[in-house]
Coordinates of C-alpha atoms and ligand atoms in Angstrom, one line a residue:
X1 CA 0.0 0.0 0.0
X2 CA 1.3 3.5 -0.8
X3 CA 2.2 5.8 2.0
X4 CA -0.9 7.3 3.5
X5 CA -1.9 9.6 6.3
X6 CA -3.6 9.6 9.7
X7 CA -4.3 12.3 12.1
X8 CA -3.5 12.4 15.9
X9 CA -3.9 14.5 18.9
X10 CA -1.9 14.2 22.1
X11 CA -4.7 15.0 24.6
X12 CA -4.6 17.4 27.6
X13 CA -4.0 14.7 30.2
X14 CA -0.8 13.5 28.4
X15 CA 0.5 17.1 27.9
X16 CA -0.2 17.9 31.6
X17 CA 1.6 14.8 32.8
X18 CA 4.7 15.7 30.7
X19 CA 4.3 12.7 28.4
X20 CA 4.2 14.5 25.1
X21 CA 7.9 14.1 24.3
X22 CA 7.8 10.3 25.0
X23 CA 4.7 9.8 22.9
X24 CA 6.1 11.7 20.0
X25 CA 9.3 9.6 20.2
X26 CA 7.3 6.4 20.3
X27 CA 5.3 7.5 17.2
X28 CA 8.4 8.4 15.2
X29 CA 10.3 5.3 16.3
X30 CA 7.3 3.2 15.1
X31 CA 7.9 4.4 11.6
X32 CA 5.4 7.3 11.3
X33 CA 6.7 10.5 9.7
X34 CA 5.4 13.8 11.1
X35 CA 4.2 15.9 8.2
X36 CA 2.4 18.6 10.2
X37 CA 2.6 19.5 13.9
X38 CA 0.9 22.1 16.1
X39 CA 0.3 22.9 19.8
X40 CA -3.0 24.5 20.3
X41 CA -6.0 24.6 22.6
X42 CA -9.5 23.7 21.7
X43 CA -12.4 25.9 22.8
X44 CA -15.4 23.9 24.1
X45 CA -17.1 24.8 20.8
X46 CA -14.2 23.5 18.7
X47 CA -14.0 20.3 20.9
X48 CA -17.8 19.8 20.4
X49 CA -17.4 20.2 16.7
X50 CA -14.4 17.8 16.5
X51 CA -16.3 15.0 18.4
X52 CA -19.7 15.9 17.0
X53 CA -20.2 12.3 15.9
X54 CA -20.5 11.4 19.7
X55 CA -23.2 14.0 20.4
X56 CA -26.0 12.6 22.5
X57 CA -23.8 9.8 24.0
X58 CA -23.5 9.6 27.8
X59 CA -19.9 10.6 27.8
X60 CA -20.1 13.5 25.3
X61 CA -20.2 16.5 27.8
X62 CA -17.4 15.0 29.8
X63 CA -15.3 14.4 26.7
X64 CA -15.8 18.0 25.5
X65 CA -14.9 19.4 28.9
X66 CA -11.8 17.2 29.0
X67 CA -10.6 18.0 25.5
X68 CA -10.8 21.8 26.1
X69 CA -9.3 21.9 29.6
X70 CA -5.7 22.3 28.4
X71 CA -3.4 22.4 25.4
X72 CA -3.3 19.6 22.9
X73 CA -0.7 18.7 20.2
X74 CA -2.2 18.0 16.7
X75 CA -0.2 16.1 14.1
X76 CA -0.6 14.6 10.6
X77 CA 1.4 11.4 10.2
X78 CA 2.5 9.4 7.2
X79 CA 3.2 5.7 6.9
X80 CA 2.1 2.7 4.9
X81 CA -1.3 1.6 6.2
X82 CA -1.2 4.7 8.5
X83 CA -4.7 4.6 10.0
X84 CA -4.8 0.9 10.9
X85 CA -1.1 0.8 12.1
X86 CA -1.6 3.9 14.3
X87 CA -4.8 2.5 15.9
X88 CA -2.7 -0.6 16.7
X89 CA 0.0 1.6 18.2
X90 CA -2.3 3.5 20.5
X91 CA -4.4 0.5 21.7
X92 CA -8.0 0.2 22.8
X93 CA -10.1 3.2 23.9
X94 CA -10.2 1.9 27.4
X95 CA -6.6 1.6 28.7
X96 CA -7.6 -1.5 30.8
X97 CA -8.1 -3.3 27.5
X98 CA -5.1 -1.7 25.7
X99 CA -2.4 -4.2 24.7
X100 CA 0.9 -4.2 26.5
X101 CA 3.3 -1.5 25.2
X102 CA 0.6 0.5 23.4
X103 CA 0.5 4.3 24.0
X104 CA -2.8 4.1 25.9
X105 CA -1.5 1.1 27.9
X106 CA 1.6 3.2 28.9
X107 CA 0.1 6.7 29.3
X108 CA -3.7 6.7 29.6
X109 CA -5.5 7.1 32.9
X110 CA -9.0 5.9 32.1
X111 CA -11.5 5.6 29.2
X112 CA -12.0 9.4 29.1
X113 CA -8.4 10.6 29.7
X114 CA -6.8 8.2 27.3
X115 CA -3.7 10.3 26.2
X116 CA -4.1 10.2 22.4
X117 CA -6.6 10.3 19.5
X118 CA -6.2 8.4 16.3
X119 CA -8.4 8.7 13.2
X120 CA -10.6 5.6 12.5
X121 CA -10.7 5.8 8.6
X122 CA -8.8 7.4 5.7
X123 CA -11.8 9.6 5.1
X124 CA -11.9 10.9 8.7
X125 CA -8.1 11.3 8.7
X126 CA -8.4 13.8 5.8
X127 CA -11.4 15.6 7.5
X128 CA -9.6 15.8 10.8
X129 CA -6.3 17.0 9.3
X130 CA -8.2 19.8 7.5
X131 CA -9.8 20.7 10.8
X132 CA -6.4 21.9 12.1
X133 CA -4.0 22.3 9.1
X134 CA -4.0 24.2 5.8
X135 CA -2.4 22.4 2.8
X136 CA 0.6 24.8 3.2
X137 CA 1.2 23.5 6.8
X138 CA 1.6 19.9 5.6
X139 CA 5.2 19.3 4.5
X140 CA 6.8 17.0 2.0
X141 CA 10.1 15.2 2.7
X142 CA 10.8 14.8 -1.1
Ligands
GTP1 P1 -10.4 8.8 19.7 O1 -9.2 8.3 19.0 O2 -10.2 9.9 20.7 O3 -11.5 9.1 18.7 O4 -10.9 7.5 20.6 P2 -11.5 6.2 20.0 O5 -11.7 6.2 18.5 O6 -10.7 5.1 20.6 O7 -12.9 6.1 20.7 P3 -14.3 6.9 20.3 O8 -14.1 7.6 19.0 O9 -15.3 5.8 20.4 O10 -14.5 7.9 21.5 C1 -13.9 9.2 21.4 C2 -13.4 9.5 22.8 O11 -14.5 9.6 23.7 C3 -12.5 8.4 23.5 O12 -11.2 8.5 23.1 C4 -12.7 8.7 24.9 O13 -11.9 9.9 25.3 C5 -14.2 9.1 25.0 N1 -15.0 7.9 25.2 C6 -15.4 6.9 24.3 N2 -16.1 5.9 24.9 C7 -16.3 6.3 26.1 C8 -17.0 5.7 27.2 O14 -17.6 4.7 27.1 N3 -16.9 6.4 28.4 C9 -16.2 7.6 28.5 N4 -16.2 8.2 29.7 N5 -15.6 8.1 27.5 C10 -15.6 7.5 26.4
MG2 MG1 -12.6 7.8 17.5

């Protein structure tokens, strides 16, 4: 499969705990190339918009509050089979179920404060990347 892209956020819990550097290192050592990177902070409105697909679910308000409570790091990553391989690297949503050595196994606190986001499809990876980055902010290594 040709190189393709996924989108990630290092969530406020991981930044506050000082784990951002270790997480970025794990991502790059696992073969992902960073093609865009930004530290920013979501307003509650932007967090609601990003996770709009979960509107109406029991955990939605808590999720929006959590995602807007501190800075996040957003990044676009490139690798063969990027979406699937990155989901494998981060592990299950609930860290109690995340495989040994995955980012959520190592750095998540619970099912809400789970350290990282990873896109769940190529289509959503493109939508989520555009949510944060213009085309000019995505670099080429060629
Ligand atoms: P993301 O990569 O952040 O999208 O997580 P995910 O794809 O593994 O899970 P999903 O998209 O279903 O949920 C988005 C986020 O909502 C999760 O990462 C959690 O922070 C939160 N969340 C999901 N399910 C639950 C739940 O059952 N309880 C609580 N409290 N939070 C949840
Ligand atoms: Mg998701």
